[in-house]
PDB file of C-alpha atoms in Angstrom:
ATOM      1  CA  ASP A  15      -2.807  -4.519 -15.116  1.00 90.00           C
ATOM      2  CA  ILE A  16      -4.790  -1.476 -14.418  1.00 95.00           C
ATOM      3  CA  GLN A  17      -2.701   1.766 -14.837  1.00 97.00           C
ATOM      4  CA  MET A  18      -3.521   4.646 -12.329  1.00 98.00           C
ATOM      5  CA  THR A  19      -2.386   8.013 -13.134  1.00 98.00           C
ATOM      6  CA  GLN A  20      -2.575  10.958 -10.290  1.00 98.00           C
ATOM      7  CA  SER A  21      -2.331  14.977 -11.094  1.00 97.00           C
ATOM      8  CA  PRO A  22      -0.650  16.557 -10.177  1.00 97.00           C
ATOM      9  CA  SER A  23       2.441  14.988  -9.295  1.00 97.00           C
ATOM     10  CA  THR A  24       3.150  17.885  -6.626  1.00 97.00           C
ATOM     11  CA  LEU A  25       1.191  20.751  -5.094  1.00 96.00           C
ATOM     12  CA  SER A  26       2.142  23.819  -3.358  1.00 96.00           C
ATOM     13  CA  ALA A  27      -0.287  25.100  -1.221  1.00 96.00           C
ATOM     14  CA  SER A  28      -0.995  26.980   1.846  1.00 96.00           C
ATOM     15  CA  VAL A  29      -2.637  26.148   5.253  1.00 96.00           C
ATOM     16  CA  GLY A  30      -6.310  26.828   4.763  1.00 96.00           C
ATOM     17  CA  ASP A  31      -6.668  26.182   1.065  1.00 97.00           C
ATOM     18  CA  ARG A  32      -8.834  23.807  -0.626  1.00 97.00           C
ATOM     19  CA  VAL A  33      -6.984  21.081  -2.362  1.00 97.00           C
ATOM     20  CA  THR A  34      -7.869  18.424  -4.803  1.00 98.00           C
ATOM     21  CA  ILE A  35      -5.934  15.250  -6.554  1.00 98.00           C
ATOM     22  CA  THR A  36      -7.012  13.626  -8.968  1.00 98.00           C
ATOM     23  CA  CYS A  37      -6.857   9.913 -10.213  1.00 98.00           C
ATOM     24  CA  ARG A  38      -7.730   8.337 -13.532  1.00 98.00           C
ATOM     25  CA  ALA A  39      -7.582   4.726 -13.900  1.00 98.00           C
ATOM     26  CA  SER A  40      -6.840   3.051 -17.309  1.00 97.00           C
ATOM     27  CA  GLN A  41     -10.285   1.084 -17.264  1.00 97.00           C
ATOM     28  CA  SER A  42     -13.638   0.963 -15.090  1.00 97.00           C
ATOM     29  CA  ILE A  43     -12.559   0.101 -11.644  1.00 97.00           C
ATOM     30  CA  SER A  44     -16.362   0.850 -10.026  1.00 96.00           C
ATOM     31  CA  SER A  45     -15.926   2.305  -7.020  1.00 97.00           C
ATOM     32  CA  TYR A  46     -12.838   0.060  -5.788  1.00 97.00           C
ATOM     33  CA  LEU A  47     -10.729   2.876  -5.084  1.00 98.00           C
ATOM     34  CA  ALA A  48      -8.546   3.898  -2.095  1.00 98.00           C
ATOM     35  CA  TRP A  49      -6.490   6.829  -0.954  1.00 98.00           C
ATOM     36  CA  TYR A  50      -3.472   6.590   1.540  1.00 98.00           C
ATOM     37  CA  GLN A  51      -1.362   9.604   3.060  1.00 98.00           C
ATOM     38  CA  GLN A  52       2.269   8.891   3.658  1.00 98.00           C
ATOM     39  CA  LYS A  53       5.074  11.097   5.592  1.00 97.00           C
ATOM     40  CA  PRO A  54       8.554  10.539   5.220  1.00 96.00           C
ATOM     41  CA  GLY A  55      10.053   7.695   6.511  1.00 95.00           C
ATOM     42  CA  LYS A  56       6.601   6.030   7.620  1.00 97.00           C
ATOM     43  CA  ALA A  57       4.020   3.625   6.610  1.00 98.00           C
ATOM     44  CA  PRO A  58       1.144   4.717   4.251  1.00 98.00           C
ATOM     45  CA  LYS A  59      -2.030   5.599   6.152  1.00 98.00           C
ATOM     46  CA  LEU A  60      -5.489   4.088   4.692  1.00 97.00           C
ATOM     47  CA  LEU A  61      -7.542   7.556   4.312  1.00 98.00           C
ATOM     48  CA  ILE A  62     -10.785   6.888   1.888  1.00 98.00           C
ATOM     49  CA  TYR A  63     -11.964   3.508   0.654  1.00 97.00           C
ATOM     50  CA  LYS A  64     -14.513   2.461  -1.689  1.00 97.00           C
ATOM     51  CA  ALA A  65     -13.997   5.952  -3.476  1.00 98.00           C
ATOM     52  CA  SER A  66     -15.555   7.720  -0.662  1.00 98.00           C
ATOM     53  CA  THR A  67     -15.778   6.153   2.579  1.00 97.00           C
ATOM     54  CA  LEU A  68     -14.076   7.739   5.573  1.00 97.00           C
ATOM     55  CA  GLU A  69     -11.733   5.378   7.335  1.00 95.00           C
ATOM     56  CA  GLY A  70     -11.848   5.461  11.138  1.00 88.00           C
ATOM     57  CA  ALA A  71     -10.872   8.599  12.752  1.00 89.00           C
ATOM     58  CA  VAL A  72      -9.759  10.349   9.762  1.00 96.00           C
ATOM     59  CA  PRO A  73     -10.636  13.810   9.613  1.00 97.00           C
ATOM     60  CA  SER A  74     -13.798  14.998   8.010  1.00 97.00           C
ATOM     61  CA  ARG A  75     -11.970  17.721   5.918  1.00 97.00           C
ATOM     62  CA  PHE A  76     -10.642  14.936   3.725  1.00 98.00           C
ATOM     63  CA  SER A  77     -13.361  13.490   0.985  1.00 98.00           C
ATOM     64  CA  GLY A  78     -13.057  11.295  -1.939  1.00 98.00           C
ATOM     65  CA  SER A  79     -15.486  11.041  -4.999  1.00 98.00           C
ATOM     66  CA  GLY A  80     -15.786   9.404  -8.379  1.00 98.00           C
ATOM     67  CA  SER A  81     -16.448   6.205 -10.109  1.00 98.00           C
ATOM     68  CA  GLY A  82     -15.227   4.516 -13.249  1.00 97.00           C
ATOM     69  CA  THR A  83     -11.976   5.809 -14.064  1.00 98.00           C
ATOM     70  CA  GLU A  84     -12.128   9.096 -12.723  1.00 98.00           C
ATOM     71  CA  PHE A  85     -11.653  10.086  -8.954  1.00 98.00           C
ATOM     72  CA  THR A  86     -10.873  12.929  -6.697  1.00 98.00           C
ATOM     73  CA  LEU A  87      -9.540  13.282  -3.039  1.00 98.00           C
ATOM     74  CA  THR A  88     -10.311  16.883  -1.766  1.00 98.00           C
ATOM     75  CA  ILE A  89      -8.947  18.574   1.245  1.00 98.00           C
ATOM     76  CA  SER A  90     -11.500  21.176   2.198  1.00 97.00           C
ATOM     77  CA  SER A  91      -8.989  23.149   4.446  1.00 97.00           C
ATOM     78  CA  LEU A  92      -5.562  22.001   4.300  1.00 97.00           C
ATOM     79  CA  GLN A  93      -3.553  21.721   7.796  1.00 96.00           C
ATOM     80  CA  PRO A  94      -0.164  21.745   8.679  1.00 95.00           C
ATOM     81  CA  ASP A  95      -0.518  17.889   9.405  1.00 96.00           C
ATOM     82  CA  ASP A  96      -1.724  17.359   5.916  1.00 97.00           C
ATOM     83  CA  PHE A  97       1.189  17.940   4.066  1.00 94.00           C
ATOM     84  CA  ALA A  98       2.412  14.645   2.977  1.00 97.00           C
ATOM     85  CA  THR A  99       2.338  12.307  -0.367  1.00 98.00           C
ATOM     86  CA  TYR A 100      -0.748  10.775  -1.461  1.00 98.00           C
ATOM     87  CA  TYR A 101      -1.315   7.722  -3.287  1.00 98.00           C
ATOM     88  CA  CYS A 102      -4.534   6.378  -4.941  1.00 98.00           C
ATOM     89  CA  GLN A 103      -4.865   2.566  -5.341  1.00 98.00           C
ATOM     90  CA  GLN A 104      -7.510   0.399  -7.409  1.00 98.00           C
ATOM     91  CA  TYR A 105      -8.465  -2.696  -5.893  1.00 96.00           C
ATOM     92  CA  ASN A 106     -10.996  -4.025  -8.998  1.00 95.00           C
ATOM     93  CA  SER A 107      -8.457  -6.843  -9.947  1.00 87.00           C
ATOM     94  CA  TYR A 108      -6.618  -9.368  -8.185  1.00 87.00           C
ATOM     95  CA  SER A 109      -3.490  -7.385  -9.084  1.00 93.00           C
ATOM     96  CA  PRO A 110      -3.971  -3.964  -7.112  1.00 96.00           C
ATOM     97  CA  THR A 111      -2.049  -1.036  -8.541  1.00 97.00           C
ATOM     98  CA  PHE A 112      -1.424   2.444  -6.884  1.00 98.00           C
ATOM     99  CA  GLY A 113      -0.823   5.733  -8.428  1.00 98.00           C
ATOM    100  CA  GLN A 114       2.721   7.224  -8.792  1.00 98.00           C
ATOM    101  CA  GLY A 115       1.728   9.818  -5.665  1.00 98.00           C
ATOM    102  CA  THR A 116       0.937  13.567  -5.449  1.00 98.00           C
ATOM    103  CA  LYS A 117       3.347  15.437  -2.849  1.00 98.00           C
ATOM    104  CA  VAL A 118       1.285  18.234  -1.065  1.00 98.00           C
ATOM    105  CA  GLU A 119       4.147  21.179  -0.334  1.00 96.00           C
ATOM    106  CA  ILE A 120       4.029  23.934   1.668  1.00 89.00           C
ATOM    107  CA  LYS A 121       3.849  26.987  -0.523  1.00 88.00           C
TER     108      LYS A 121
ATOM    109  CA  GLU B  20      -4.044  -2.986  19.142  1.00 95.00           C
ATOM    110  CA  VAL B  21      -2.543  -4.508  15.583  1.00 96.00           C
ATOM    111  CA  GLN B  22       0.859  -4.589  15.390  1.00 98.00           C
ATOM    112  CA  LEU B  23       2.958  -5.836  12.572  1.00 98.00           C
ATOM    113  CA  VAL B  24       6.754  -6.045  12.742  1.00 98.00           C
ATOM    114  CA  GLU B  25       9.047  -6.808   9.709  1.00 98.00           C
ATOM    115  CA  SER B  26      12.270  -8.322   9.820  1.00 97.00           C
ATOM    116  CA  GLY B  27      14.903 -10.020   7.766  1.00 97.00           C
ATOM    117  CA  GLY B  28      15.790  -7.413   5.571  1.00 96.00           C
ATOM    118  CA  GLY B  29      19.498  -6.403   4.710  1.00 96.00           C
ATOM    119  CA  LEU B  30      22.154  -5.913   2.163  1.00 97.00           C
ATOM    120  CA  ILE B  31      22.446  -8.593  -0.330  1.00 97.00           C
ATOM    121  CA  GLN B  32      24.197  -9.398  -3.710  1.00 97.00           C
ATOM    122  CA  PRO B  33      22.362  -9.548  -6.841  1.00 97.00           C
ATOM    123  CA  GLY B  34      21.204 -13.140  -7.647  1.00 97.00           C
ATOM    124  CA  GLY B  35      21.184 -13.570  -3.810  1.00 97.00           C
ATOM    125  CA  SER B  36      18.042 -14.974  -1.567  1.00 97.00           C
ATOM    126  CA  LEU B  37      16.591 -13.034   1.112  1.00 98.00           C
ATOM    127  CA  ARG B  38      13.691 -14.136   3.592  1.00 98.00           C
ATOM    128  CA  LEU B  39      11.488 -11.501   4.912  1.00 98.00           C
ATOM    129  CA  SER B  40       9.078 -12.273   7.959  1.00 98.00           C
ATOM    130  CA  CYS B  41       6.351 -10.145   9.682  1.00 98.00           C
ATOM    131  CA  VAL B  42       5.045 -11.174  13.096  1.00 98.00           C
ATOM    132  CA  ALA B  43       1.509 -10.069  13.660  1.00 98.00           C
ATOM    133  CA  SER B  44      -0.416  -9.923  16.872  1.00 97.00           C
ATOM    134  CA  GLY B  45      -3.638  -8.039  18.362  1.00 97.00           C
ATOM    135  CA  PHE B  46      -6.103  -9.677  16.075  1.00 96.00           C
ATOM    136  CA  THR B  47      -6.748 -13.206  14.850  1.00 96.00           C
ATOM    137  CA  PHE B  48      -4.145 -13.719  12.228  1.00 97.00           C
ATOM    138  CA  THR B  49      -5.411 -16.577  10.768  1.00 96.00           C
ATOM    139  CA  SER B  50      -8.964 -15.071   9.999  1.00 94.00           C
ATOM    140  CA  TYR B  51      -7.208 -12.639   7.637  1.00 95.00           C
ATOM    141  CA  ALA B  52      -5.157 -12.667   4.375  1.00 96.00           C
ATOM    142  CA  MET B  53      -2.004 -10.854   4.451  1.00 97.00           C
ATOM    143  CA  SER B  54      -0.089  -8.856   1.799  1.00 98.00           C
ATOM    144  CA  TRP B  55       3.240  -7.503   1.185  1.00 98.00           C
ATOM    145  CA  VAL B  56       3.672  -3.929  -0.303  1.00 98.00           C
ATOM    146  CA  ARG B  57       7.030  -2.610  -1.373  1.00 98.00           C
ATOM    147  CA  GLN B  58       8.629   0.967  -1.797  1.00 98.00           C
ATOM    148  CA  ALA B  59      11.826   1.582  -3.762  1.00 98.00           C
ATOM    149  CA  PRO B  60      13.789   4.165  -2.823  1.00 96.00           C
ATOM    150  CA  GLY B  61      12.277   7.812  -3.628  1.00 95.00           C
ATOM    151  CA  LYS B  62       9.568   6.181  -5.601  1.00 96.00           C
ATOM    152  CA  GLY B  63       5.765   5.205  -5.138  1.00 97.00           C
ATOM    153  CA  LEU B  64       4.219   1.898  -3.859  1.00 98.00           C
ATOM    154  CA  GLU B  65       4.033  -1.326  -5.452  1.00 98.00           C
ATOM    155  CA  TRP B  66       2.032  -4.119  -4.509  1.00 98.00           C
ATOM    156  CA  VAL B  67       3.991  -7.431  -4.191  1.00 98.00           C
ATOM    157  CA  SER B  68       1.941 -10.259  -2.928  1.00 97.00           C
ATOM    158  CA  THR B  69      -1.102 -11.493  -0.921  1.00 97.00           C
ATOM    159  CA  ILE B  70      -1.883 -14.561   0.560  1.00 97.00           C
ATOM    160  CA  SER B  71      -5.193 -15.721   2.158  1.00 95.00           C
ATOM    161  CA  GLY B  72      -5.826 -16.476   5.591  1.00 94.00           C
ATOM    162  CA  GLY B  73      -5.469 -20.256   5.347  1.00 93.00           C
ATOM    163  CA  GLY B  74      -2.784 -19.983   3.079  1.00 91.00           C
ATOM    164  CA  GLY B  75      -4.321 -21.860   0.285  1.00 94.00           C
ATOM    165  CA  GLY B  76      -4.656 -19.028  -1.954  1.00 94.00           C
ATOM    166  CA  SER B  77      -1.658 -16.864  -3.191  1.00 95.00           C
ATOM    167  CA  TYR B  78      -1.301 -14.142  -5.608  1.00 95.00           C
ATOM    168  CA  TYR B  79       1.532 -12.348  -7.047  1.00 96.00           C
ATOM    169  CA  ALA B  80       2.259  -9.364  -9.338  1.00 95.00           C
ATOM    170  CA  ASP B  81       2.936 -10.683 -12.590  1.00 93.00           C
ATOM    171  CA  ALA B  82       6.793  -9.049 -12.713  1.00 90.00           C
ATOM    172  CA  LEU B  83       7.718 -11.032  -9.587  1.00 90.00           C
ATOM    173  CA  LYS B  84       5.978 -14.450 -10.248  1.00 83.00           C
ATOM    174  CA  GLY B  85       8.720 -17.251 -10.067  1.00 88.00           C
ATOM    175  CA  ARG B  86      11.157 -15.302  -8.177  1.00 96.00           C
ATOM    176  CA  PHE B  87       8.848 -14.376  -5.040  1.00 97.00           C
ATOM    177  CA  THR B  88       6.823 -16.711  -2.427  1.00 97.00           C
ATOM    178  CA  ILE B  89       4.592 -15.731  -0.104  1.00 98.00           C
ATOM    179  CA  SER B  90       3.850 -18.245   2.668  1.00 98.00           C
ATOM    180  CA  ARG B  91       2.469 -18.037   6.429  1.00 98.00           C
ATOM    181  CA  ASP B  92       2.700 -20.057   9.510  1.00 97.00           C
ATOM    182  CA  ASN B  93      -0.812 -19.381  11.615  1.00 97.00           C
ATOM    183  CA  SER B  94       0.901 -21.250  14.683  1.00 97.00           C
ATOM    184  CA  LYS B  95       3.778 -18.385  14.812  1.00 98.00           C
ATOM    185  CA  ASN B  96       1.316 -15.801  13.712  1.00 98.00           C
ATOM    186  CA  THR B  97       4.055 -14.836  10.920  1.00 98.00           C
ATOM    187  CA  LEU B  98       3.937 -14.065   7.351  1.00 98.00           C
ATOM    188  CA  TYR B  99       6.751 -14.406   4.884  1.00 98.00           C
ATOM    189  CA  LEU B 100       8.160 -13.593   1.702  1.00 98.00           C
ATOM    190  CA  GLN B 101      10.825 -15.653   0.223  1.00 98.00           C
ATOM    191  CA  MET B 102      12.741 -13.427  -2.506  1.00 98.00           C
ATOM    192  CA  ASN B 103      15.021 -15.340  -4.828  1.00 97.00           C
ATOM    193  CA  SER B 104      17.378 -14.224  -7.870  1.00 97.00           C
ATOM    194  CA  LEU B 105      17.353 -10.645  -6.513  1.00 97.00           C
ATOM    195  CA  ARG B 106      18.226  -7.878  -8.663  1.00 97.00           C
ATOM    196  CA  ALA B 107      19.293  -4.196  -8.152  1.00 97.00           C
ATOM    197  CA  GLU B 108      15.676  -3.076  -8.927  1.00 97.00           C
ATOM    198  CA  ASP B 109      14.324  -5.085  -5.730  1.00 98.00           C
ATOM    199  CA  THR B 110      15.826  -2.852  -3.762  1.00 98.00           C
ATOM    200  CA  ALA B 111      12.840  -0.984  -1.304  1.00 98.00           C
ATOM    201  CA  ILE B 112      10.956  -1.057   2.229  1.00 98.00           C
ATOM    202  CA  TYR B 113       8.852  -4.200   2.095  1.00 98.00           C
ATOM    203  CA  TYR B 114       5.863  -3.503   4.247  1.00 98.00           C
ATOM    204  CA  CYS B 115       3.611  -6.121   5.367  1.00 98.00           C
ATOM    205  CA  ALA B 116      -0.154  -4.777   5.415  1.00 98.00           C
ATOM    206  CA  LEU B 117      -3.601  -6.195   6.783  1.00 97.00           C
ATOM    207  CA  PRO B 118      -6.859  -5.512   4.882  1.00 94.00           C
ATOM    208  CA  LEU B 119      -9.478  -3.660   7.048  1.00 91.00           C
ATOM    209  CA  GLU B 120     -12.286  -5.721   8.501  1.00 88.00           C
ATOM    210  CA  ASN B 121     -15.540  -5.799   6.455  1.00 82.00           C
ATOM    211  CA  SER B 122     -14.079  -3.745   3.367  1.00 85.00           C
ATOM    212  CA  GLY B 123     -14.977  -6.664   1.293  1.00 83.00           C
ATOM    213  CA  SER B 124     -11.519  -6.899  -0.082  1.00 90.00           C
ATOM    214  CA  TYR B 125      -7.953  -8.200   0.328  1.00 92.00           C
ATOM    215  CA  TYR B 126      -6.519  -5.212  -0.767  1.00 94.00           C
ATOM    216  CA  VAL B 127      -7.722  -2.226   1.398  1.00 95.00           C
ATOM    217  CA  PHE B 128      -4.784  -1.612   3.475  1.00 96.00           C
ATOM    218  CA  ASP B 129      -5.612  -0.487   7.071  1.00 96.00           C
ATOM    219  CA  SER B 130      -2.786  -1.676   8.926  1.00 96.00           C
ATOM    220  CA  TRP B 131       0.927  -1.677   8.147  1.00 98.00           C
ATOM    221  CA  GLY B 132       4.166  -2.598   9.533  1.00 98.00           C
ATOM    222  CA  GLN B 133       7.221   0.058   9.950  1.00 97.00           C
ATOM    223  CA  GLY B 134       8.890  -1.862   7.095  1.00 98.00           C
ATOM    224  CA  THR B 135      12.310  -3.832   6.462  1.00 98.00           C
ATOM    225  CA  GLN B 136      14.883  -2.619   4.167  1.00 98.00           C
ATOM    226  CA  ALA B 137      16.323  -4.942   1.640  1.00 98.00           C
ATOM    227  CA  THR B 138      19.183  -3.332  -0.227  1.00 98.00           C
ATOM    228  CA  VAL B 139      20.238  -5.540  -3.475  1.00 98.00           C
ATOM    229  CA  SER B 140      23.925  -4.494  -4.506  1.00 96.00           C
ATOM    230  CA  SER B 141      27.345  -5.938  -5.214  1.00 94.00           C
TER     231      SER B 141
END
């Protein structure tokens, strides 16, 4: 299986901060990477797929980049609604795998 | 509006079996692959299994092959997960998930149910 490693595991930030989360794959996954946001007690929500394509009504302050083995999720100006846990997920193989998650906390 | 409603979770003893269901509405069920994704308490997300729209193809996480079986009844718009020989480490919320149309993949999960809790404990 392809291993996905996110960093950091926890991130403390303030409203208005620019936030970057990194996701590394154990082998190349081209651009087959998605990002999800999950809030406590809720199902995950798809934010980005194909590394950089924003899903539906996701705010433009979210952006994704990268290809191969290294990817980033950036929130340009953190809003109160963005405090949550974020997961990357590769779907390059028939066995998709998720990163361990990055919790974005209020500083 | 897409709706996915899971049921069938509960408390089960180690070695027991459980069948989860997910009733879908708001889209043409037979046209889409469907998946199960689980989340152990306080842990991350883990893909469990996927089945094609017609039911002819199914895929499993390696660690679960042989114990879990995914199926679907397209006449009832319902997805199932039969879980046998359950272990404590199978304790999790189980979500059913629908892929994003036009993503080109079964595995970009756009719509999720609310989840059903399965707890394996004596």
